[in-house]
Amino acid sequence: MGFGLGASLFEGAGVRALRQLRVMPSFAGDLLDPAQSHGDLLVRVAGEDAEVVRKAVADIKAVAARTGWAVRWSIDGFRAENRVEGGRGLARNPFNFTEGFGNPENEREVADRTLVREGQGEPEWAVGGSYQVVRVIRFATELWDKDSVHEQERIMGRRRDGRWLDGAPVGEEPNFAADPKGRRTPLDSHVRLAAPDRRNPPQLVRRSYSYDRGDGDTGIIFSCFQRDLAKGFEAVQKRLEGEALAKYVLTTGGGYFFVPPPCDAWIDALRDGGPGTPQ
Ligand code: HEM
């Protein structure tokens, strides 16, 4: 179980607020539903057994009701083919692509990208904590399925199983410099825009869940952690504007939160947590 604090929680609380925490803005193409966005407190419940997770969520909701906290929104998630390979947590998303390869394989690098440090201008109590971004992203799976796998792979910039389009194996780096016009890996593909400079990887760690609410309302509960929102999520999100993937996805909710220290438990979960029900 994990908690994240929303910007609204700090209003009038008399605590020195965080330098970067604010209500998540609407980015290009977003259609944020206020009833599925933001909030004072994010509660994330995850586990191997969906029934146990559901029971825990019901208990938390009951406690919330007794103590006067209103549940603003909640969503169930799962990770298809959830597994760990080479130190990275992997899962298959509703577009049938495996996600997680771009995350760091070792714990030290995970901590380096995600945990707030001394000297970052954040209050003392926040050192060792992490900014969490949640985005409920709906997938146009019918439209996606009309494209061939080859076209889909050019939109993502990787093969479905993670291999690079220039032939580099999963665990190695592609040579984008040798492909300046994007013949092998299109310039507007997801990974090429997300991480153009292979020596300076994006300063975030992702761990998303799939969701399926029926009637075609399926997609991912994108979630990422970083120690600096502007250098982490926001820098990547801005680069992704105009990507080929944009017409197949729509962000409808989510929020910015701050996970207070200690974060050891969720760092472990980032690497090997099971399927579950984040709230
Ligand atoms: C819109 C729905 C999205 C889908 C379907 C998607 C899917 C993928 C896939 C399949 C990969 C390649 C495998 C991997 O490295 O995990 C990937 C990589 C990545 N994605 Fe996304 N993603 C989405 C949204 C986002 C968002 C919102 C961000 C951040 C703003 C993001 C950031 C990244 C990063 C940083 C990488 C790793 C790039 C690398 O190091 O090569 N993605 N994504």
PDB file of C-alpha atoms and ligand atoms in Angstrom:
ATOM      1  CA  MET A   1       0.000   0.000   0.000  1.00  0.00           C
ATOM      2  CA  GLY A   2       1.279   3.501  -0.726  1.00  0.00           C
ATOM      3  CA  PHE A   3       0.175   7.063  -0.177  1.00  0.00           C
ATOM      4  CA  GLY A   4       0.614  10.249  -2.155  1.00  0.00           C
ATOM      5  CA  LEU A   5      -0.211  13.756  -0.975  1.00  0.00           C
ATOM      6  CA  GLY A   6      -2.061  16.135  -3.292  1.00  0.00           C
ATOM      7  CA  ALA A   7      -1.401  19.887  -3.525  1.00  0.00           C
ATOM      8  CA  SER A   8      -4.814  20.698  -2.031  1.00  0.00           C
ATOM      9  CA  LEU A   9      -3.854  18.932   1.226  1.00  0.00           C
ATOM     10  CA  PHE A  10      -1.249  21.569   1.959  1.00  0.00           C
ATOM     11  CA  GLU A  11      -3.569  24.545   1.593  1.00  0.00           C
ATOM     12  CA  GLY A  12      -3.901  26.123   5.028  1.00  0.00           C
ATOM     13  CA  ALA A  13      -2.098  23.194   6.709  1.00  0.00           C
ATOM     14  CA  GLY A  14       0.780  25.380   7.939  1.00  0.00           C
ATOM     15  CA  VAL A  15       3.412  22.941   6.636  1.00  0.00           C
ATOM     16  CA  ARG A  16       6.147  24.213   4.316  1.00  0.00           C
ATOM     17  CA  ALA A  17       4.732  23.085   1.019  1.00  0.00           C
ATOM     18  CA  LEU A  18       6.769  21.379  -1.663  1.00  0.00           C
ATOM     19  CA  ARG A  19       8.509  23.447  -4.305  1.00  0.00           C
ATOM     20  CA  GLN A  20       6.955  21.677  -7.298  1.00  0.00           C
ATOM     21  CA  LEU A  21       3.697  20.166  -6.076  1.00  0.00           C
ATOM     22  CA  ARG A  22       0.662  21.676  -7.805  1.00  0.00           C
ATOM     23  CA  VAL A  23      -2.594  20.556  -9.331  1.00  0.00           C
ATOM     24  CA  MET A  24      -1.713  18.608 -12.514  1.00  0.00           C
ATOM     25  CA  PRO A  25      -2.138  20.944 -15.502  1.00  0.00           C
ATOM     26  CA  SER A  26      -3.937  19.933 -18.667  1.00  0.00           C
ATOM     27  CA  PHE A  27      -1.426  19.055 -21.399  1.00  0.00           C
ATOM     28  CA  ALA A  28      -2.001  19.292 -25.166  1.00  0.00           C
ATOM     29  CA  GLY A  29      -4.742  16.840 -26.168  1.00  0.00           C
ATOM     30  CA  ASP A  30      -5.868  16.089 -22.584  1.00  0.00           C
ATOM     31  CA  LEU A  31      -9.547  15.977 -21.706  1.00  0.00           C
ATOM     32  CA  LEU A  32      -9.352  15.850 -17.924  1.00  0.00           C
ATOM     33  CA  ASP A  33     -12.563  14.888 -16.165  1.00  0.00           C
ATOM     34  CA  PRO A  34     -12.538  16.696 -12.771  1.00  0.00           C
ATOM     35  CA  ALA A  35     -14.430  13.743 -11.267  1.00  0.00           C
ATOM     36  CA  GLN A  36     -11.464  11.476 -12.118  1.00  0.00           C
ATOM     37  CA  SER A  37      -8.631  13.856 -11.379  1.00  0.00           C
ATOM     38  CA  HIS A  38      -6.556  15.303  -8.508  1.00  0.00           C
ATOM     39  CA  GLY A  39      -7.470  14.852  -4.824  1.00  0.00           C
ATOM     40  CA  ASP A  40      -5.949  15.422  -1.373  1.00  0.00           C
ATOM     41  CA  LEU A  41      -4.667  11.897  -0.914  1.00  0.00           C
ATOM     42  CA  LEU A  42      -3.802   9.077  -3.313  1.00  0.00           C
ATOM     43  CA  VAL A  43      -4.062   5.568  -1.885  1.00  0.00           C
ATOM     44  CA  ARG A  44      -2.435   2.870  -3.971  1.00  0.00           C
ATOM     45  CA  VAL A  45      -3.221  -0.729  -3.071  1.00  0.00           C
ATOM     46  CA  ALA A  46      -1.463  -3.504  -4.978  1.00  0.00           C
ATOM     47  CA  GLY A  47      -0.885  -7.209  -4.508  1.00  0.00           C
ATOM     48  CA  GLU A  48      -0.686 -10.640  -6.070  1.00  0.00           C
ATOM     49  CA  ASP A  49      -4.269 -11.612  -5.269  1.00  0.00           C
ATOM     50  CA  ALA A  50      -6.989  -9.384  -6.762  1.00  0.00           C
ATOM     51  CA  GLU A  51      -9.559 -10.559  -4.189  1.00  0.00           C
ATOM     52  CA  VAL A  52      -7.315  -9.582  -1.274  1.00  0.00           C
ATOM     53  CA  VAL A  53      -6.690  -6.198  -2.897  1.00  0.00           C
ATOM     54  CA  ARG A  54     -10.419  -5.634  -3.437  1.00  0.00           C
ATOM     55  CA  LYS A  55     -11.113  -6.479   0.195  1.00  0.00           C
ATOM     56  CA  ALA A  56      -8.408  -4.070   1.390  1.00  0.00           C
ATOM     57  CA  VAL A  57      -9.828  -1.311  -0.816  1.00  0.00           C
ATOM     58  CA  ALA A  58     -13.339  -1.903   0.549  1.00  0.00           C
ATOM     59  CA  ASP A  59     -11.961  -1.692   4.120  1.00  0.00           C
ATOM     60  CA  ILE A  60     -10.123   1.545   3.334  1.00  0.00           C
ATOM     61  CA  LYS A  61     -13.280   3.038   1.810  1.00  0.00           C
ATOM     62  CA  ALA A  62     -15.265   2.050   4.897  1.00  0.00           C
ATOM     63  CA  VAL A  63     -12.710   3.699   7.200  1.00  0.00           C
ATOM     64  CA  ALA A  64     -12.730   6.791   4.980  1.00  0.00           C
ATOM     65  CA  ALA A  65     -16.522   7.018   5.199  1.00  0.00           C
ATOM     66  CA  ARG A  66     -16.405   6.721   9.020  1.00  0.00           C
ATOM     67  CA  THR A  67     -13.768   9.422   9.361  1.00  0.00           C
ATOM     68  CA  GLY A  68     -15.427  11.858   6.976  1.00  0.00           C
ATOM     69  CA  TRP A  69     -13.067  11.510   3.970  1.00  0.00           C
ATOM     70  CA  ALA A  70     -14.971  11.450   0.692  1.00  0.00           C
ATOM     71  CA  VAL A  71     -13.664   9.106  -2.020  1.00  0.00           C
ATOM     72  CA  ARG A  72     -13.227  11.403  -5.009  1.00  0.00           C
ATOM     73  CA  TRP A  73     -12.426   8.725  -7.606  1.00  0.00           C
ATOM     74  CA  SER A  74     -11.028   5.244  -7.828  1.00  0.00           C
ATOM     75  CA  ILE A  75      -9.989   2.848 -10.563  1.00  0.00           C
ATOM     76  CA  ASP A  76      -9.066  -0.842 -10.727  1.00  0.00           C
ATOM     77  CA  GLY A  77      -5.930  -1.901 -12.571  1.00  0.00           C
ATOM     78  CA  PHE A  78      -4.046  -5.056 -13.495  1.00  0.00           C
ATOM     79  CA  ARG A  79      -0.766  -6.008 -15.121  1.00  0.00           C
ATOM     80  CA  ALA A  80      -1.081  -8.648 -17.835  1.00  0.00           C
ATOM     81  CA  GLU A  81       1.952 -10.954 -18.074  1.00  0.00           C
ATOM     82  CA  ASN A  82       3.456  -9.224 -15.064  1.00  0.00           C
ATOM     83  CA  ARG A  83       7.066 -10.371 -14.623  1.00  0.00           C
ATOM     84  CA  VAL A  84      10.612  -9.308 -13.855  1.00  0.00           C
ATOM     85  CA  GLU A  85      13.330  -9.660 -16.494  1.00  0.00           C
ATOM     86  CA  GLY A  86      16.875  -8.366 -16.111  1.00  0.00           C
ATOM     87  CA  GLY A  87      15.890  -6.431 -12.988  1.00  0.00           C
ATOM     88  CA  ARG A  88      12.981  -4.644 -14.682  1.00  0.00           C
ATOM     89  CA  GLY A  89       9.277  -5.108 -14.031  1.00  0.00           C
ATOM     90  CA  LEU A  90       7.490  -5.792 -17.347  1.00  0.00           C
ATOM     91  CA  ALA A  91       3.818  -6.092 -18.340  1.00  0.00           C
ATOM     92  CA  ARG A  92       1.767  -6.141 -21.541  1.00  0.00           C
ATOM     93  CA  ASN A  93      -0.504  -3.146 -22.175  1.00  0.00           C
ATOM     94  CA  PRO A  94      -3.867  -3.183 -24.044  1.00  0.00           C
ATOM     95  CA  PHE A  95      -2.079  -2.337 -27.326  1.00  0.00           C
ATOM     96  CA  ASN A  96      -0.213  -5.646 -26.873  1.00  0.00           C
ATOM     97  CA  PHE A  97       3.140  -3.972 -26.337  1.00  0.00           C
ATOM     98  CA  THR A  98       5.404  -4.830 -23.449  1.00  0.00           C
ATOM     99  CA  GLU A  99       6.219  -1.890 -21.199  1.00  0.00           C
ATOM    100  CA  GLY A 100       9.045  -1.450 -18.731  1.00  0.00           C
ATOM    101  CA  PHE A 101      12.207  -1.968 -20.820  1.00  0.00           C
ATOM    102  CA  GLY A 102      13.225   1.700 -20.609  1.00  0.00           C
ATOM    103  CA  ASN A 103      13.315   1.626 -16.807  1.00  0.00           C
ATOM    104  CA  PRO A 104      16.669   1.280 -15.046  1.00  0.00           C
ATOM    105  CA  GLU A 105      17.683  -2.243 -14.135  1.00  0.00           C
ATOM    106  CA  ASN A 106      19.429  -1.506 -10.863  1.00  0.00           C
ATOM    107  CA  GLU A 107      18.020  -0.206  -7.624  1.00  0.00           C
ATOM    108  CA  ARG A 108      20.614   2.540  -7.282  1.00  0.00           C
ATOM    109  CA  GLU A 109      19.627   4.113 -10.595  1.00  0.00           C
ATOM    110  CA  VAL A 110      15.939   3.816  -9.652  1.00  0.00           C
ATOM    111  CA  ALA A 111      16.630   5.697  -6.405  1.00  0.00           C
ATOM    112  CA  ASP A 112      18.785   8.240  -8.214  1.00  0.00           C
ATOM    113  CA  ARG A 113      16.018   9.153 -10.657  1.00  0.00           C
ATOM    114  CA  THR A 114      13.148   9.093  -8.209  1.00  0.00           C
ATOM    115  CA  LEU A 115      14.140  10.225  -4.704  1.00  0.00           C
ATOM    116  CA  VAL A 116      14.274  13.883  -3.645  1.00  0.00           C
ATOM    117  CA  ARG A 117      17.788  14.871  -2.522  1.00  0.00           C
ATOM    118  CA  GLU A 118      19.231  17.476  -0.148  1.00  0.00           C
ATOM    119  CA  GLY A 119      19.992  20.754  -1.905  1.00  0.00           C
ATOM    120  CA  GLN A 120      17.110  20.492  -4.353  1.00  0.00           C
ATOM    121  CA  GLY A 121      15.254  23.342  -2.678  1.00  0.00           C
ATOM    122  CA  GLU A 122      12.665  21.029  -1.141  1.00  0.00           C
ATOM    123  CA  PRO A 123      11.812  21.084   2.581  1.00  0.00           C
ATOM    124  CA  GLU A 124      13.878  18.806   4.845  1.00  0.00           C
ATOM    125  CA  TRP A 125      10.954  16.452   5.539  1.00  0.00           C
ATOM    126  CA  ALA A 126      10.591  15.689   1.825  1.00  0.00           C
ATOM    127  CA  VAL A 127      14.157  14.380   1.264  1.00  0.00           C
ATOM    128  CA  GLY A 128      13.893  10.702   0.298  1.00  0.00           C
ATOM    129  CA  GLY A 129      10.314  11.123  -0.932  1.00  0.00           C
ATOM    130  CA  SER A 130       9.176  11.121  -4.549  1.00  0.00           C
ATOM    131  CA  TYR A 131       6.818  12.920  -6.910  1.00  0.00           C
ATOM    132  CA  GLN A 132       4.256  10.557  -8.431  1.00  0.00           C
ATOM    133  CA  VAL A 133       2.341  11.368 -11.621  1.00  0.00           C
ATOM    134  CA  VAL A 134      -0.800   9.390 -12.434  1.00  0.00           C
ATOM    135  CA  ARG A 135      -2.525   9.637 -15.822  1.00  0.00           C
ATOM    136  CA  VAL A 136      -5.636   7.672 -16.778  1.00  0.00           C
ATOM    137  CA  ILE A 137      -5.050   7.172 -20.511  1.00  0.00           C
ATOM    138  CA  ARG A 138      -7.817   5.707 -22.646  1.00  0.00           C
ATOM    139  CA  PHE A 139      -6.724   3.659 -25.672  1.00  0.00           C
ATOM    140  CA  ALA A 140      -8.570   3.656 -29.008  1.00  0.00           C
ATOM    141  CA  THR A 141      -8.005  -0.087 -29.390  1.00  0.00           C
ATOM    142  CA  GLU A 142     -10.379  -0.483 -32.366  1.00  0.00           C
ATOM    143  CA  LEU A 143      -8.508   2.155 -34.347  1.00  0.00           C
ATOM    144  CA  TRP A 144      -5.160   0.682 -33.254  1.00  0.00           C
ATOM    145  CA  ASP A 145      -6.154  -2.833 -34.308  1.00  0.00           C
ATOM    146  CA  LYS A 146      -6.822  -1.583 -37.856  1.00  0.00           C
ATOM    147  CA  ASP A 147      -3.089  -0.930 -38.278  1.00  0.00           C
ATOM    148  CA  SER A 148      -0.695  -3.744 -39.071  1.00  0.00           C
ATOM    149  CA  VAL A 149       1.759  -4.840 -36.380  1.00  0.00           C
ATOM    150  CA  HIS A 150       4.508  -3.339 -38.547  1.00  0.00           C
ATOM    151  CA  GLU A 151       2.785   0.078 -38.509  1.00  0.00           C
ATOM    152  CA  GLN A 152       2.153  -0.182 -34.779  1.00  0.00           C
ATOM    153  CA  GLU A 153       5.806  -0.905 -34.155  1.00  0.00           C
ATOM    154  CA  ARG A 154       6.816   2.160 -36.150  1.00  0.00           C
ATOM    155  CA  ILE A 155       4.468   4.260 -34.016  1.00  0.00           C
ATOM    156  CA  MET A 156       6.012   2.921 -30.792  1.00  0.00           C
ATOM    157  CA  GLY A 157       9.603   2.733 -32.089  1.00  0.00           C
ATOM    158  CA  ARG A 158      10.119  -0.761 -30.684  1.00  0.00           C
ATOM    159  CA  ARG A 159       8.899  -4.197 -31.582  1.00  0.00           C
ATOM    160  CA  ARG A 160       6.078  -5.569 -29.476  1.00  0.00           C
ATOM    161  CA  ASP A 161       8.552  -7.744 -27.577  1.00  0.00           C
ATOM    162  CA  GLY A 162      10.911  -4.808 -26.952  1.00  0.00           C
ATOM    163  CA  ARG A 163      13.518  -5.327 -29.690  1.00  0.00           C
ATOM    164  CA  TRP A 164      14.673  -2.124 -31.406  1.00  0.00           C
ATOM    165  CA  LEU A 165      13.691  -1.343 -34.983  1.00  0.00           C
ATOM    166  CA  ASP A 166      17.335  -0.995 -36.033  1.00  0.00           C
ATOM    167  CA  GLY A 167      17.966  -4.574 -34.914  1.00  0.00           C
ATOM    168  CA  ALA A 168      19.561  -3.826 -31.523  1.00  0.00           C
ATOM    169  CA  PRO A 169      18.578  -6.433 -28.929  1.00  0.00           C
ATOM    170  CA  VAL A 170      16.248  -5.547 -26.032  1.00  0.00           C
ATOM    171  CA  GLY A 171      18.965  -4.867 -23.453  1.00  0.00           C
ATOM    172  CA  GLU A 172      21.128  -2.703 -25.729  1.00  0.00           C
ATOM    173  CA  GLU A 173      20.904   0.848 -27.043  1.00  0.00           C
ATOM    174  CA  PRO A 174      19.600   1.679 -30.537  1.00  0.00           C
ATOM    175  CA  ASN A 175      21.787   3.815 -32.786  1.00  0.00           C
ATOM    176  CA  PHE A 176      19.507   6.802 -33.475  1.00  0.00           C
ATOM    177  CA  ALA A 177      22.506   8.879 -34.596  1.00  0.00           C
ATOM    178  CA  ALA A 178      22.977   6.525 -37.572  1.00  0.00           C
ATOM    179  CA  ASP A 179      19.338   7.083 -38.550  1.00  0.00           C
ATOM    180  CA  PRO A 180      18.965  10.906 -38.622  1.00  0.00           C
ATOM    181  CA  LYS A 181      15.963  10.875 -40.992  1.00  0.00           C
ATOM    182  CA  GLY A 182      14.088   8.245 -38.997  1.00  0.00           C
ATOM    183  CA  ARG A 183      13.965   5.620 -41.754  1.00  0.00           C
ATOM    184  CA  ARG A 184      14.302   2.728 -39.317  1.00  0.00           C
ATOM    185  CA  THR A 185      12.917   4.362 -36.168  1.00  0.00           C
ATOM    186  CA  PRO A 186      10.556   7.214 -37.157  1.00  0.00           C
ATOM    187  CA  LEU A 187      11.361  10.601 -35.642  1.00  0.00           C
ATOM    188  CA  ASP A 188       7.806  10.907 -34.285  1.00  0.00           C
ATOM    189  CA  SER A 189       7.787   7.433 -32.708  1.00  0.00           C
ATOM    190  CA  HIS A 190       7.089   7.188 -28.976  1.00  0.00           C
ATOM    191  CA  VAL A 191      10.476   5.997 -27.756  1.00  0.00           C
ATOM    192  CA  ARG A 192      12.460   8.251 -30.055  1.00  0.00           C
ATOM    193  CA  LEU A 193      10.687  11.328 -28.684  1.00  0.00           C
ATOM    194  CA  ALA A 194      10.583  10.045 -25.090  1.00  0.00           C
ATOM    195  CA  ALA A 195      14.306   9.275 -24.973  1.00  0.00           C
ATOM    196  CA  PRO A 196      16.151  10.843 -27.928  1.00  0.00           C
ATOM    197  CA  ASP A 197      19.541  11.101 -26.226  1.00  0.00           C
ATOM    198  CA  ARG A 198      20.528   7.608 -25.175  1.00  0.00           C
ATOM    199  CA  ARG A 199      23.331   8.895 -22.904  1.00  0.00           C
ATOM    200  CA  ASN A 200      20.894  11.083 -20.941  1.00  0.00           C
ATOM    201  CA  PRO A 201      17.879   8.893 -20.157  1.00  0.00           C
ATOM    202  CA  PRO A 202      14.587  10.438 -18.990  1.00  0.00           C
ATOM    203  CA  GLN A 203      14.714  11.174 -15.269  1.00  0.00           C
ATOM    204  CA  LEU A 204      11.720   9.105 -14.274  1.00  0.00           C
ATOM    205  CA  VAL A 205      10.730   5.512 -13.557  1.00  0.00           C
ATOM    206  CA  ARG A 206       7.415   4.190 -14.904  1.00  0.00           C
ATOM    207  CA  ARG A 207       5.090   1.577 -13.513  1.00  0.00           C
ATOM    208  CA  SER A 208       1.688   1.513 -15.184  1.00  0.00           C
ATOM    209  CA  TYR A 209      -1.364  -0.703 -14.818  1.00  0.00           C
ATOM    210  CA  SER A 210      -3.907  -1.589 -17.482  1.00  0.00           C
ATOM    211  CA  TYR A 211      -7.577  -0.930 -16.873  1.00  0.00           C
ATOM    212  CA  ASP A 212     -10.751  -2.202 -18.518  1.00  0.00           C
ATOM    213  CA  ARG A 213     -14.069  -0.663 -17.481  1.00  0.00           C
ATOM    214  CA  GLY A 214     -16.071  -2.336 -20.255  1.00  0.00           C
ATOM    215  CA  ASP A 215     -17.768  -0.761 -23.310  1.00  0.00           C
ATOM    216  CA  GLY A 216     -14.389  -0.197 -24.921  1.00  0.00           C
ATOM    217  CA  ASP A 217     -13.189   1.991 -22.065  1.00  0.00           C
ATOM    218  CA  THR A 218      -9.762   0.443 -21.752  1.00  0.00           C
ATOM    219  CA  GLY A 219      -6.252   1.805 -21.421  1.00  0.00           C
ATOM    220  CA  ILE A 220      -3.532   2.355 -18.868  1.00  0.00           C
ATOM    221  CA  ILE A 221      -3.242   3.969 -15.493  1.00  0.00           C
ATOM    222  CA  PHE A 222       0.124   5.471 -16.348  1.00  0.00           C
ATOM    223  CA  SER A 223       2.189   6.076 -13.256  1.00  0.00           C
ATOM    224  CA  CYS A 224       5.703   7.421 -12.921  1.00  0.00           C
ATOM    225  CA  PHE A 225       8.003   8.555 -10.126  1.00  0.00           C
ATOM    226  CA  GLN A 226      10.679  11.248 -10.192  1.00  0.00           C
ATOM    227  CA  ARG A 227      12.582  13.522  -7.869  1.00  0.00           C
ATOM    228  CA  ASP A 228      11.967  16.572 -10.032  1.00  0.00           C
ATOM    229  CA  LEU A 229       8.652  17.017 -11.856  1.00  0.00           C
ATOM    230  CA  ALA A 230       9.940  19.525 -14.414  1.00  0.00           C
ATOM    231  CA  LYS A 231      13.015  17.451 -15.349  1.00  0.00           C
ATOM    232  CA  GLY A 232      11.138  14.151 -15.130  1.00  0.00           C
ATOM    233  CA  PHE A 233       7.549  13.749 -16.335  1.00  0.00           C
ATOM    234  CA  GLU A 234       7.002  17.272 -17.676  1.00  0.00           C
ATOM    235  CA  ALA A 235      10.122  17.279 -19.873  1.00  0.00           C
ATOM    236  CA  VAL A 236       9.118  13.947 -21.462  1.00  0.00           C
ATOM    237  CA  GLN A 237       5.443  14.860 -21.797  1.00  0.00           C
ATOM    238  CA  LYS A 238       6.359  18.047 -23.681  1.00  0.00           C
ATOM    239  CA  ARG A 239       8.643  16.138 -26.043  1.00  0.00           C
ATOM    240  CA  LEU A 240       5.813  13.685 -26.768  1.00  0.00           C
ATOM    241  CA  GLU A 241       3.550  16.439 -28.136  1.00  0.00           C
ATOM    242  CA  GLY A 242       2.734  15.645 -31.769  1.00  0.00           C
ATOM    243  CA  GLU A 243       3.896  12.004 -31.489  1.00  0.00           C
ATOM    244  CA  ALA A 244       2.369   9.475 -33.911  1.00  0.00           C
ATOM    245  CA  LEU A 245       0.747   7.724 -30.923  1.00  0.00           C
ATOM    246  CA  ALA A 246      -1.314  10.808 -29.989  1.00  0.00           C
ATOM    247  CA  LYS A 247      -4.324  10.004 -32.162  1.00  0.00           C
ATOM    248  CA  TYR A 248      -4.787   6.619 -30.450  1.00  0.00           C
ATOM    249  CA  VAL A 249      -4.800   7.832 -26.835  1.00  0.00           C
ATOM    250  CA  LEU A 250      -6.718  10.262 -24.643  1.00  0.00           C
ATOM    251  CA  THR A 251      -5.810  11.282 -21.111  1.00  0.00           C
ATOM    252  CA  THR A 252      -8.982  11.635 -19.074  1.00  0.00           C
ATOM    253  CA  GLY A 253      -7.800  11.853 -15.473  1.00  0.00           C
ATOM    254  CA  GLY A 254      -5.036  11.522 -12.923  1.00  0.00           C
ATOM    255  CA  GLY A 255      -3.037  13.932 -10.836  1.00  0.00           C
ATOM    256  CA  TYR A 256       0.236  15.014  -9.264  1.00  0.00           C
ATOM    257  CA  PHE A 257       1.064  13.624  -5.823  1.00  0.00           C
ATOM    258  CA  PHE A 258       4.001  13.474  -3.439  1.00  0.00           C
ATOM    259  CA  VAL A 259       4.965  10.192  -1.804  1.00  0.00           C
ATOM    260  CA  PRO A 260       6.554  11.033   1.568  1.00  0.00           C
ATOM    261  CA  PRO A 261       9.648   9.131   2.748  1.00  0.00           C
ATOM    262  CA  PRO A 262      10.544   6.386   3.383  1.00  0.00           C
ATOM    263  CA  CYS A 263      10.022   4.995  -0.119  1.00  0.00           C
ATOM    264  CA  ASP A 264      11.870   1.660   0.207  1.00  0.00           C
ATOM    265  CA  ALA A 265       8.651  -0.359   0.014  1.00  0.00           C
ATOM    266  CA  TRP A 266       7.487   1.097  -3.257  1.00  0.00           C
ATOM    267  CA  ILE A 267      10.964   0.942  -4.796  1.00  0.00           C
ATOM    268  CA  ASP A 268      10.742  -2.824  -4.206  1.00  0.00           C
ATOM    269  CA  ALA A 269       7.217  -2.822  -5.658  1.00  0.00           C
ATOM    270  CA  LEU A 270       8.437  -0.943  -8.737  1.00  0.00           C
ATOM    271  CA  ARG A 271      10.710  -3.853  -9.437  1.00  0.00           C
ATOM    272  CA  ASP A 272       8.626  -6.871  -8.496  1.00  0.00           C
ATOM    273  CA  GLY A 273       5.158  -5.813  -7.265  1.00  0.00           C
ATOM    274  CA  GLY A 274       2.320  -8.047  -8.401  1.00  0.00           C
ATOM    275  CA  PRO A 275      -0.873  -7.209 -10.214  1.00  0.00           C
ATOM    276  CA  GLY A 276      -3.219  -5.147  -8.148  1.00  0.00           C
ATOM    277  CA  THR A 277      -5.763  -2.458  -7.730  1.00  0.00           C
ATOM    278  CA  PRO A 278      -4.342   1.014  -7.476  1.00  0.00           C
ATOM    279  CA  GLN A 279      -6.737   3.663  -6.165  1.00  0.00           C
TER     280      GLN A 279
HETATM  281  C1  HEM B   1      -0.040   7.107 -24.022  1.00  0.00           C
HETATM  282  C2  HEM B   1       0.118   5.835 -23.711  1.00  0.00           C
HETATM  283  C3  HEM B   1       1.475   5.214 -23.635  1.00  0.00           C
HETATM  284  C4  HEM B   1       1.831   4.021 -24.179  1.00  0.00           C
HETATM  285  C5  HEM B   1       0.936   3.078 -24.968  1.00  0.00           C
HETATM  286  C6  HEM B   1       3.233   3.837 -23.901  1.00  0.00           C
HETATM  287  C7  HEM B   1       3.957   2.724 -24.289  1.00  0.00           C
HETATM  288  C8  HEM B   1       5.320   2.612 -24.202  1.00  0.00           C
HETATM  289  C9  HEM B   1       6.087   1.501 -24.700  1.00  0.00           C
HETATM  290  C10 HEM B   1       5.501   0.247 -25.370  1.00  0.00           C
HETATM  291  C11 HEM B   1       7.384   1.757 -24.460  1.00  0.00           C
HETATM  292  C12 HEM B   1       8.585   0.870 -24.854  1.00  0.00           C
HETATM  293  C13 HEM B   1       8.926  -0.094 -23.792  1.00  0.00           C
HETATM  294  C14 HEM B   1       9.478   0.540 -22.548  1.00  0.00           C
HETATM  295  O1  HEM B   1      10.577   1.112 -22.569  1.00  0.00           O
HETATM  296  O2  HEM B   1       8.781   0.518 -21.534  1.00  0.00           O
HETATM  297  C15 HEM B   1       7.448   3.040 -23.793  1.00  0.00           C
HETATM  298  C16 HEM B   1       8.597   3.660 -23.395  1.00  0.00           C
HETATM  299  C17 HEM B   1       8.633   4.844 -22.723  1.00  0.00           C
HETATM  300  N1  HEM B   1       7.570   5.659 -22.423  1.00  0.00           N
HETATM  301 FE1  HEM B   1       5.656   5.319 -22.843  1.00  0.00          FE
HETATM  302  N2  HEM B   1       3.708   4.915 -23.199  1.00  0.00           N
HETATM  303  C18 HEM B   1       2.660   5.783 -23.004  1.00  0.00           C
HETATM  304  C19 HEM B   1       2.705   6.987 -22.341  1.00  0.00           C
HETATM  305  C20 HEM B   1       3.835   7.556 -21.836  1.00  0.00           C
HETATM  306  C21 HEM B   1       3.887   8.803 -21.114  1.00  0.00           C
HETATM  307  C22 HEM B   1       2.666   9.667 -20.755  1.00  0.00           C
HETATM  308  C23 HEM B   1       5.191   9.014 -20.798  1.00  0.00           C
HETATM  309  C24 HEM B   1       5.798  10.167 -20.035  1.00  0.00           C
HETATM  310  C25 HEM B   1       5.418  11.404 -20.172  1.00  0.00           C
HETATM  311  C26 HEM B   1       5.954   7.911 -21.328  1.00  0.00           C
HETATM  312  C27 HEM B   1       7.310   7.761 -21.219  1.00  0.00           C
HETATM  313  C28 HEM B   1       8.043   6.730 -21.720  1.00  0.00           C
HETATM  314  C29 HEM B   1       9.480   6.601 -21.546  1.00  0.00           C
HETATM  315  C30 HEM B   1      10.396   7.567 -20.817  1.00  0.00           C
HETATM  316  C31 HEM B   1       9.853   5.425 -22.190  1.00  0.00           C
HETATM  317  C32 HEM B   1      11.247   4.808 -22.276  1.00  0.00           C
HETATM  318  C33 HEM B   1      11.965   5.284 -23.473  1.00  0.00           C
HETATM  319  C34 HEM B   1      13.346   4.651 -23.532  1.00  0.00           C
HETATM  320  O3  HEM B   1      14.105   4.758 -22.576  1.00  0.00           O
HETATM  321  O4  HEM B   1      13.634   4.049 -24.555  1.00  0.00           O
HETATM  322  N3  HEM B   1       5.099   7.046 -21.946  1.00  0.00           N
HETATM  323  N4  HEM B   1       6.176   3.540 -23.646  1.00  0.00           N
END
